[in-house]
Amino acid sequence: MNDGAMGTADLIAATVITAAAILGCIVTVAWKGRDARPAHIAPGPAGPPPPGHAGGGRRVVRDTAPPGVRPGQLGMLLDARAETNHLVATIIDLAVRGCLTVAHEEDGSWTLRRTDTTPPDLLVYERTLLKKLFPTVQGRRRRTTSTLQITLTKGGFTTAREALARQVGEMGFFRIPPQRARRQMRRAGAAISIGGVLIALPLIALTGELLTAVAVVLAGLAVIASAPLMPARTQLGSTIRQQAEDFRAFLAAADPELIDWRRHPRAFSEFLAWTVVFGLSPTWTRLFQRLTDEGRLTPKTPWYLPVKESFWHREGHIEALGELVSELSAAIEMADRHEEATPDDAAVQRW
């Protein structure tokens, strides 16, 4: 066979291998990465449909969070990874539950103060996060922190993210814990790519041909690229995800007429952490700032201390919480960028 025929054959083989790998990835993701169907969702507590959301068999939005999950856990379920906003939502949730207070200082900075309240139902990732925010310094537990100090957190917030991911991975929401599912796919892809490199060495020596080996390497890279799509939700996970979407629709409407004030007298604080998970905190804070400015409602926020108690300084104090969310997010991300996990973090994780 002449060189031209051999080159054509190698090109065809390489094309077939690459195409087969891509097709295999698609089939694998469709088979193993597909979420299970959600179970039938009982109506449960629900508010009236928002404007434009008619009945006729369509779902009615929920005015309560899915049962049995906390804001950070729900965020992890929705995104299949522990994101910064999940940690921020957890901080807000811990404040509402009395574990800490948030103060807006006159210079515009934010101060977090640890209270003496430690609910018995605190989960490991919540304890880890509190220990990160209020670490032990020279043998004494720090009681206050600021967004600036958070940026300097030793080891960043890696252990808090890992604790959240591990805890959610044990709740039965995913067929395989997301981190493990992605890791398995990446390892498989790496093994295929390494195999391609090993194939290339004798091929170069014998024929000088690289196309087939390159195709195998590309196949491995395709497998690695599909890793983020692998976490698949169980029926339980899909059901809670559906409930979360209905709950999000209620919060996104930002309509005070949809809120059952008898059941949710402290709706602002009750739902604030959830709006952080859904990316709706600016909308939520603007709504309650408007209600406050109009004199229709004054949210009860014992966990939040505005700049001043005067009318002038209180104007806009609810909407300012949107700034808190942004600053906490930026501080956590900066801490993660500039610090790497240290051996001490393992002790924090076991606390």
Short mmCIF file of C-alpha atoms in Angstrom, two decimals, residues 7-349:
data_model
loop_
_atom_site.label_atom_id
_atom_site.label_comp_id
_atom_site.label_asym_id
_atom_site.label_seq_id
_atom_site.Cartn_x
_atom_site.Cartn_y
_atom_site.Cartn_z
CA GLY A 7 -2.44 8.30 5.08
CA THR A 8 -6.06 8.11 3.97
CA ALA A 9 -6.63 4.96 6.01
CA ASP A 10 -5.08 6.55 9.09
CA LEU A 11 -7.20 9.67 8.64
CA ILE A 12 -10.34 7.56 8.36
CA ALA A 13 -9.36 5.56 11.45
CA ALA A 14 -8.67 8.74 13.41
CA THR A 15 -11.98 10.24 12.34
CA VAL A 16 -13.87 7.08 13.30
CA ILE A 17 -12.18 6.93 16.72
CA THR A 18 -12.89 10.59 17.46
CA ALA A 19 -16.50 10.35 16.28
CA ALA A 20 -17.02 7.16 18.30
CA ALA A 21 -15.62 8.84 21.40
CA ILE A 22 -17.88 11.86 21.03
CA LEU A 23 -20.89 9.62 20.40
CA GLY A 24 -19.92 7.52 23.41
CA CYS A 25 -19.79 10.64 25.58
CA ILE A 26 -23.23 11.70 24.39
CA VAL A 27 -24.68 8.26 25.11
CA THR A 28 -22.99 8.08 28.52
CA VAL A 29 -24.23 11.52 29.56
CA ALA A 30 -27.73 10.73 28.28
CA TRP A 31 -27.76 7.40 30.12
CA LYS A 32 -25.90 8.08 33.35
CA GLY A 33 -26.17 11.85 33.53
CA ARG A 34 -29.93 12.14 33.08
CA ASP A 35 -31.97 13.13 36.11
CA ALA A 36 -34.71 10.78 37.27
CA ARG A 37 -38.28 11.94 36.80
CA PRO A 38 -39.68 13.81 39.81
CA ALA A 39 -42.38 12.16 41.85
CA HIS A 40 -45.90 13.57 41.83
CA ILE A 41 -45.76 16.76 43.87
CA ALA A 42 -48.63 17.29 46.26
CA PRO A 43 -49.88 20.87 46.18
CA GLY A 44 -48.98 21.56 49.82
CA PRO A 45 -48.86 25.14 51.03
CA ALA A 46 -49.03 27.44 48.06
CA GLY A 47 -49.81 31.00 47.29
CA PRO A 48 -52.12 32.21 44.55
CA PRO A 49 -50.64 32.17 41.06
CA PRO A 50 -48.83 35.33 40.03
CA PRO A 51 -50.22 37.43 37.15
CA GLY A 52 -50.11 35.47 33.94
CA HIS A 53 -49.82 32.11 35.70
CA ALA A 54 -53.18 30.53 35.08
CA GLY A 55 -54.61 27.31 36.41
CA GLY A 56 -55.85 24.60 34.07
CA GLY A 57 -53.55 21.89 35.40
CA ARG A 58 -50.45 24.07 35.54
CA ARG A 59 -48.44 24.09 38.75
CA VAL A 60 -49.24 26.64 41.41
CA VAL A 61 -46.22 28.39 42.87
CA ARG A 62 -45.13 27.39 46.37
CA ASP A 63 -44.79 29.99 49.08
CA THR A 64 -42.59 27.73 51.20
CA ALA A 65 -39.17 26.22 50.68
CA PRO A 66 -38.90 22.50 49.90
CA PRO A 67 -39.16 20.54 53.16
CA GLY A 68 -36.12 19.11 54.86
CA VAL A 69 -33.45 21.21 53.16
CA ARG A 70 -31.57 24.36 54.09
CA PRO A 71 -30.56 27.16 51.72
CA GLY A 72 -26.99 25.98 51.20
CA GLN A 73 -28.13 22.40 50.62
CA LEU A 74 -30.71 23.47 48.06
CA GLY A 75 -28.13 25.54 46.21
CA MET A 76 -25.81 22.54 46.06
CA LEU A 77 -28.68 20.40 44.76
CA LEU A 78 -29.49 22.90 42.01
CA ASP A 79 -25.92 23.60 40.88
CA ALA A 80 -24.35 20.19 41.67
CA ARG A 81 -21.37 21.99 43.21
CA ALA A 82 -20.79 24.17 46.27
CA GLU A 83 -20.80 27.75 45.03
CA THR A 84 -19.99 30.99 46.83
CA ASN A 85 -23.63 32.11 46.97
CA HIS A 86 -24.47 28.90 48.85
CA LEU A 87 -22.04 29.90 51.59
CA VAL A 88 -23.37 33.46 51.66
CA ALA A 89 -26.93 32.12 51.90
CA THR A 90 -25.82 29.94 54.81
CA ILE A 91 -24.32 32.96 56.59
CA ILE A 92 -27.60 34.87 56.21
CA ASP A 93 -29.55 31.81 57.37
CA LEU A 94 -27.31 31.45 60.44
CA ALA A 95 -27.89 35.13 61.25
CA VAL A 96 -31.66 34.75 60.98
CA ARG A 97 -31.44 31.69 63.25
CA GLY A 98 -29.62 33.75 65.88
CA CYS A 99 -26.04 32.50 65.52
CA LEU A 100 -24.65 35.90 64.57
CA THR A 101 -25.63 39.51 63.99
CA VAL A 102 -24.82 41.78 61.07
CA ALA A 103 -24.06 45.47 61.60
CA HIS A 104 -23.73 48.14 58.93
CA GLU A 105 -21.12 50.60 60.16
CA GLU A 106 -21.04 54.35 59.55
CA ASP A 107 -18.08 54.02 57.19
CA GLY A 108 -20.11 51.63 55.03
CA SER A 109 -18.30 48.48 56.17
CA TRP A 110 -20.00 45.41 57.60
CA THR A 111 -19.33 43.72 60.94
CA LEU A 112 -20.43 40.20 61.86
CA ARG A 113 -20.67 39.33 65.55
CA ARG A 114 -20.96 35.82 66.94
CA THR A 115 -23.71 35.42 69.51
CA ASP A 116 -23.91 32.89 72.32
CA THR A 117 -26.60 30.98 70.42
CA THR A 118 -25.56 27.59 69.03
CA PRO A 119 -28.62 25.65 67.87
CA PRO A 120 -28.34 21.90 68.52
CA ASP A 121 -29.31 21.17 64.92
CA LEU A 122 -26.28 22.89 63.38
CA LEU A 123 -24.87 20.74 60.59
CA VAL A 124 -21.18 20.05 60.02
CA TYR A 125 -20.85 22.47 57.11
CA GLU A 126 -22.55 25.20 59.15
CA ARG A 127 -20.19 24.63 62.07
CA THR A 128 -17.25 24.63 59.69
CA LEU A 129 -18.38 27.94 58.19
CA LEU A 130 -18.81 29.52 61.62
CA LYS A 131 -15.32 28.39 62.61
CA LYS A 132 -13.95 29.93 59.45
CA LEU A 133 -15.68 33.23 60.12
CA PHE A 134 -14.75 33.29 63.81
CA PRO A 135 -11.46 31.40 64.15
CA THR A 136 -9.42 30.82 67.28
CA VAL A 137 -6.63 33.39 67.55
CA GLN A 138 -3.94 32.91 70.20
CA GLY A 139 -6.12 30.47 72.07
CA ARG A 140 -9.23 32.67 72.08
CA ARG A 141 -12.27 32.45 69.85
CA ARG A 142 -12.74 35.64 67.87
CA ARG A 143 -16.23 37.07 68.36
CA THR A 144 -16.30 39.64 65.57
CA THR A 145 -15.21 39.78 61.95
CA SER A 146 -15.61 42.03 58.94
CA THR A 147 -15.70 41.57 55.20
CA LEU A 148 -12.08 42.73 55.08
CA GLN A 149 -11.04 40.14 57.65
CA ILE A 150 -12.95 37.47 55.74
CA THR A 151 -10.74 38.10 52.70
CA LEU A 152 -7.77 37.10 54.89
CA THR A 153 -9.30 33.85 56.13
CA LYS A 154 -6.57 31.26 56.52
CA GLY A 155 -7.03 28.44 54.04
CA GLY A 156 -9.99 30.15 52.37
CA PHE A 157 -13.35 28.43 52.52
CA THR A 158 -12.39 25.17 50.82
CA THR A 159 -13.27 23.02 53.83
CA ALA A 160 -16.69 24.68 54.14
CA ARG A 161 -17.41 23.94 50.48
CA GLU A 162 -16.22 20.36 50.84
CA ALA A 163 -18.29 19.84 53.97
CA LEU A 164 -21.40 21.13 52.20
CA ALA A 165 -20.78 18.98 49.12
CA ARG A 166 -20.13 15.89 51.23
CA GLN A 167 -23.23 16.43 53.37
CA VAL A 168 -25.50 16.92 50.35
CA GLY A 169 -23.89 13.91 48.67
CA GLU A 170 -25.13 11.79 51.58
CA MET A 171 -28.74 13.01 51.37
CA GLY A 172 -29.72 10.81 48.44
CA PHE A 173 -30.27 13.68 46.00
CA PHE A 174 -27.75 12.32 43.48
CA ARG A 175 -27.14 8.78 42.20
CA ILE A 176 -23.45 9.36 42.80
CA PRO A 177 -22.14 12.33 44.79
CA PRO A 178 -21.36 15.05 42.21
CA GLN A 179 -17.67 15.34 43.05
CA ARG A 180 -17.19 11.58 42.73
CA ALA A 181 -19.16 11.41 39.46
CA ARG A 182 -17.05 14.15 37.89
CA ARG A 183 -13.84 12.64 39.26
CA GLN A 184 -14.65 9.21 37.80
CA MET A 185 -15.29 10.72 34.37
CA ARG A 186 -12.12 12.80 34.46
CA ARG A 187 -10.06 9.78 35.47
CA ALA A 188 -11.52 7.73 32.64
CA GLY A 189 -10.72 10.51 30.17
CA ALA A 190 -7.19 10.89 31.52
CA ALA A 191 -6.61 7.14 31.20
CA ILE A 192 -7.76 7.22 27.57
CA SER A 193 -5.54 10.22 26.79
CA ILE A 194 -2.52 8.59 28.43
CA GLY A 195 -3.26 5.49 26.38
CA GLY A 196 -3.15 7.66 23.27
CA VAL A 197 0.26 8.99 24.24
CA LEU A 198 1.55 5.46 24.87
CA ILE A 199 0.22 4.39 21.47
CA ALA A 200 1.95 7.34 19.84
CA LEU A 201 5.43 6.32 20.96
CA PRO A 202 5.70 3.02 19.05
CA LEU A 203 3.75 4.43 16.10
CA ILE A 204 6.26 7.23 15.68
CA ALA A 205 9.12 4.74 15.81
CA LEU A 206 7.53 2.29 13.35
CA THR A 207 5.53 4.39 10.90
CA GLY A 208 5.92 8.03 11.84
CA GLU A 209 2.11 8.22 11.93
CA LEU A 210 0.38 10.15 14.70
CA LEU A 211 -3.23 10.57 13.58
CA THR A 212 -4.63 7.52 15.36
CA ALA A 213 -2.84 8.36 18.60
CA VAL A 214 -4.00 11.98 18.39
CA ALA A 215 -7.55 10.74 17.90
CA VAL A 216 -7.31 8.63 21.04
CA VAL A 217 -5.98 11.61 23.00
CA LEU A 218 -8.83 13.77 21.68
CA ALA A 219 -11.27 11.05 22.67
CA GLY A 220 -9.93 11.21 26.22
CA LEU A 221 -10.24 14.98 26.27
CA ALA A 222 -13.84 14.67 25.09
CA VAL A 223 -14.55 12.35 28.02
CA ILE A 224 -12.95 14.84 30.43
CA ALA A 225 -14.99 17.69 28.92
CA SER A 226 -18.21 15.78 29.59
CA ALA A 227 -17.42 15.35 33.31
CA PRO A 228 -19.41 18.44 34.47
CA LEU A 229 -22.55 16.92 32.94
CA MET A 230 -22.33 13.65 34.85
CA PRO A 231 -24.00 14.36 38.24
CA ALA A 232 -27.48 12.85 37.94
CA ARG A 233 -30.29 13.50 40.41
CA THR A 234 -32.38 10.74 41.90
CA GLN A 235 -36.16 10.91 42.00
CA LEU A 236 -35.90 12.57 45.40
CA GLY A 237 -33.42 15.13 44.07
CA SER A 238 -35.54 15.84 40.99
CA THR A 239 -38.66 16.22 43.11
CA ILE A 240 -37.03 18.75 45.43
CA ARG A 241 -35.56 20.54 42.43
CA GLN A 242 -39.05 20.89 40.95
CA GLN A 243 -40.37 22.20 44.26
CA ALA A 244 -37.49 24.68 44.31
CA GLU A 245 -38.42 25.97 40.86
CA ASP A 246 -41.99 26.54 42.03
CA PHE A 247 -40.71 28.32 45.14
CA ARG A 248 -38.39 30.45 43.01
CA ALA A 249 -41.35 31.57 40.90
CA PHE A 250 -43.04 32.82 44.07
CA LEU A 251 -39.97 34.77 45.17
CA ALA A 252 -39.27 36.12 41.69
CA ALA A 253 -42.77 37.58 41.48
CA ALA A 254 -41.82 39.92 44.37
CA ASP A 255 -45.50 40.72 44.87
CA PRO A 256 -46.66 41.47 48.43
CA GLU A 257 -50.17 40.37 47.45
CA LEU A 258 -48.87 36.82 47.00
CA ILE A 259 -47.47 36.59 50.53
CA ASP A 260 -49.67 35.03 53.19
CA TRP A 261 -48.71 37.41 55.99
CA ARG A 262 -50.52 35.39 58.63
CA ARG A 263 -48.36 32.37 57.92
CA HIS A 264 -45.23 34.39 57.13
CA PRO A 265 -45.24 37.46 59.41
CA ARG A 266 -41.47 37.74 59.04
CA ALA A 267 -41.35 36.95 55.35
CA PHE A 268 -38.38 39.21 54.65
CA SER A 269 -35.97 37.42 56.99
CA GLU A 270 -37.59 34.03 56.47
CA PHE A 271 -36.97 34.04 52.72
CA LEU A 272 -33.88 36.25 52.39
CA ALA A 273 -31.34 33.40 52.42
CA TRP A 274 -33.36 31.54 49.79
CA THR A 275 -33.33 34.59 47.50
CA VAL A 276 -29.53 34.57 47.75
CA VAL A 277 -29.51 30.97 46.49
CA PHE A 278 -31.75 31.90 43.56
CA GLY A 279 -29.92 35.14 42.77
CA LEU A 280 -33.01 37.17 43.69
CA SER A 281 -31.78 39.07 46.75
CA PRO A 282 -31.64 42.47 44.96
CA THR A 283 -35.28 42.07 43.89
CA TRP A 284 -36.32 40.95 47.37
CA THR A 285 -34.55 43.76 49.22
CA ARG A 286 -35.90 46.38 46.80
CA LEU A 287 -39.45 45.13 47.39
CA PHE A 288 -39.21 45.43 51.16
CA GLN A 289 -37.37 48.73 50.94
CA ARG A 290 -40.30 50.08 48.92
CA LEU A 291 -42.82 48.71 51.41
CA THR A 292 -40.84 50.33 54.23
CA ASP A 293 -40.57 53.68 52.44
CA GLU A 294 -44.32 53.65 51.78
CA GLY A 295 -44.99 52.99 55.45
CA ARG A 296 -46.82 49.76 54.67
CA LEU A 297 -44.41 47.47 56.50
CA THR A 298 -41.33 47.54 58.69
CA PRO A 299 -39.51 44.19 58.49
CA LYS A 300 -38.48 42.76 61.84
CA THR A 301 -34.78 41.99 61.61
CA PRO A 302 -33.33 41.52 65.12
CA TRP A 303 -30.22 40.02 63.55
CA TYR A 304 -29.49 43.15 61.47
CA LEU A 305 -28.29 46.47 62.90
CA PRO A 306 -28.53 49.35 60.41
CA VAL A 307 -26.16 52.30 60.43
CA LYS A 308 -28.28 54.51 62.68
CA GLU A 309 -31.70 54.44 64.20
CA SER A 310 -32.52 57.91 62.83
CA PHE A 311 -34.92 58.26 59.92
CA TRP A 312 -32.23 59.68 57.66
CA HIS A 313 -29.82 56.81 58.16
CA ARG A 314 -32.50 54.15 58.10
CA GLU A 315 -33.62 55.21 54.65
CA GLY A 316 -32.44 52.48 52.31
CA HIS A 317 -31.22 50.22 55.11
CA ILE A 318 -33.13 47.18 53.84
CA GLU A 319 -31.87 47.56 50.30
CA ALA A 320 -28.35 47.89 51.72
CA LEU A 321 -28.48 44.19 52.54
CA GLY A 322 -28.04 43.60 48.83
CA GLU A 323 -24.62 45.22 49.21
CA LEU A 324 -23.88 42.85 52.10
CA VAL A 325 -24.54 39.85 49.87
CA SER A 326 -22.22 41.22 47.18
CA GLU A 327 -19.45 42.07 49.65
CA LEU A 328 -19.62 38.69 51.38
CA SER A 329 -19.42 36.95 48.01
CA ALA A 330 -16.41 39.02 46.95
CA ALA A 331 -14.67 38.46 50.30
CA ILE A 332 -15.13 34.68 50.22
CA GLU A 333 -13.93 34.43 46.62
CA MET A 334 -10.89 36.56 47.37
CA ALA A 335 -10.04 34.37 50.37
CA ASP A 336 -10.30 31.28 48.18
CA ARG A 337 -8.11 32.80 45.48
CA HIS A 338 -5.31 33.95 47.74
CA GLU A 339 -5.17 31.10 50.21
CA GLU A 340 -4.70 27.37 49.83
CA ALA A 341 -6.01 24.73 52.22
CA THR A 342 -3.75 24.12 55.21
CA PRO A 343 -3.40 21.06 57.48
CA ASP A 344 -5.35 22.94 60.15
CA ASP A 345 -8.42 22.81 57.93
CA ALA A 346 -8.79 19.09 58.55
CA ALA A 347 -9.34 19.81 62.23
CA VAL A 348 -11.92 22.44 61.36
CA GLN A 349 -13.75 19.96 59.18
#
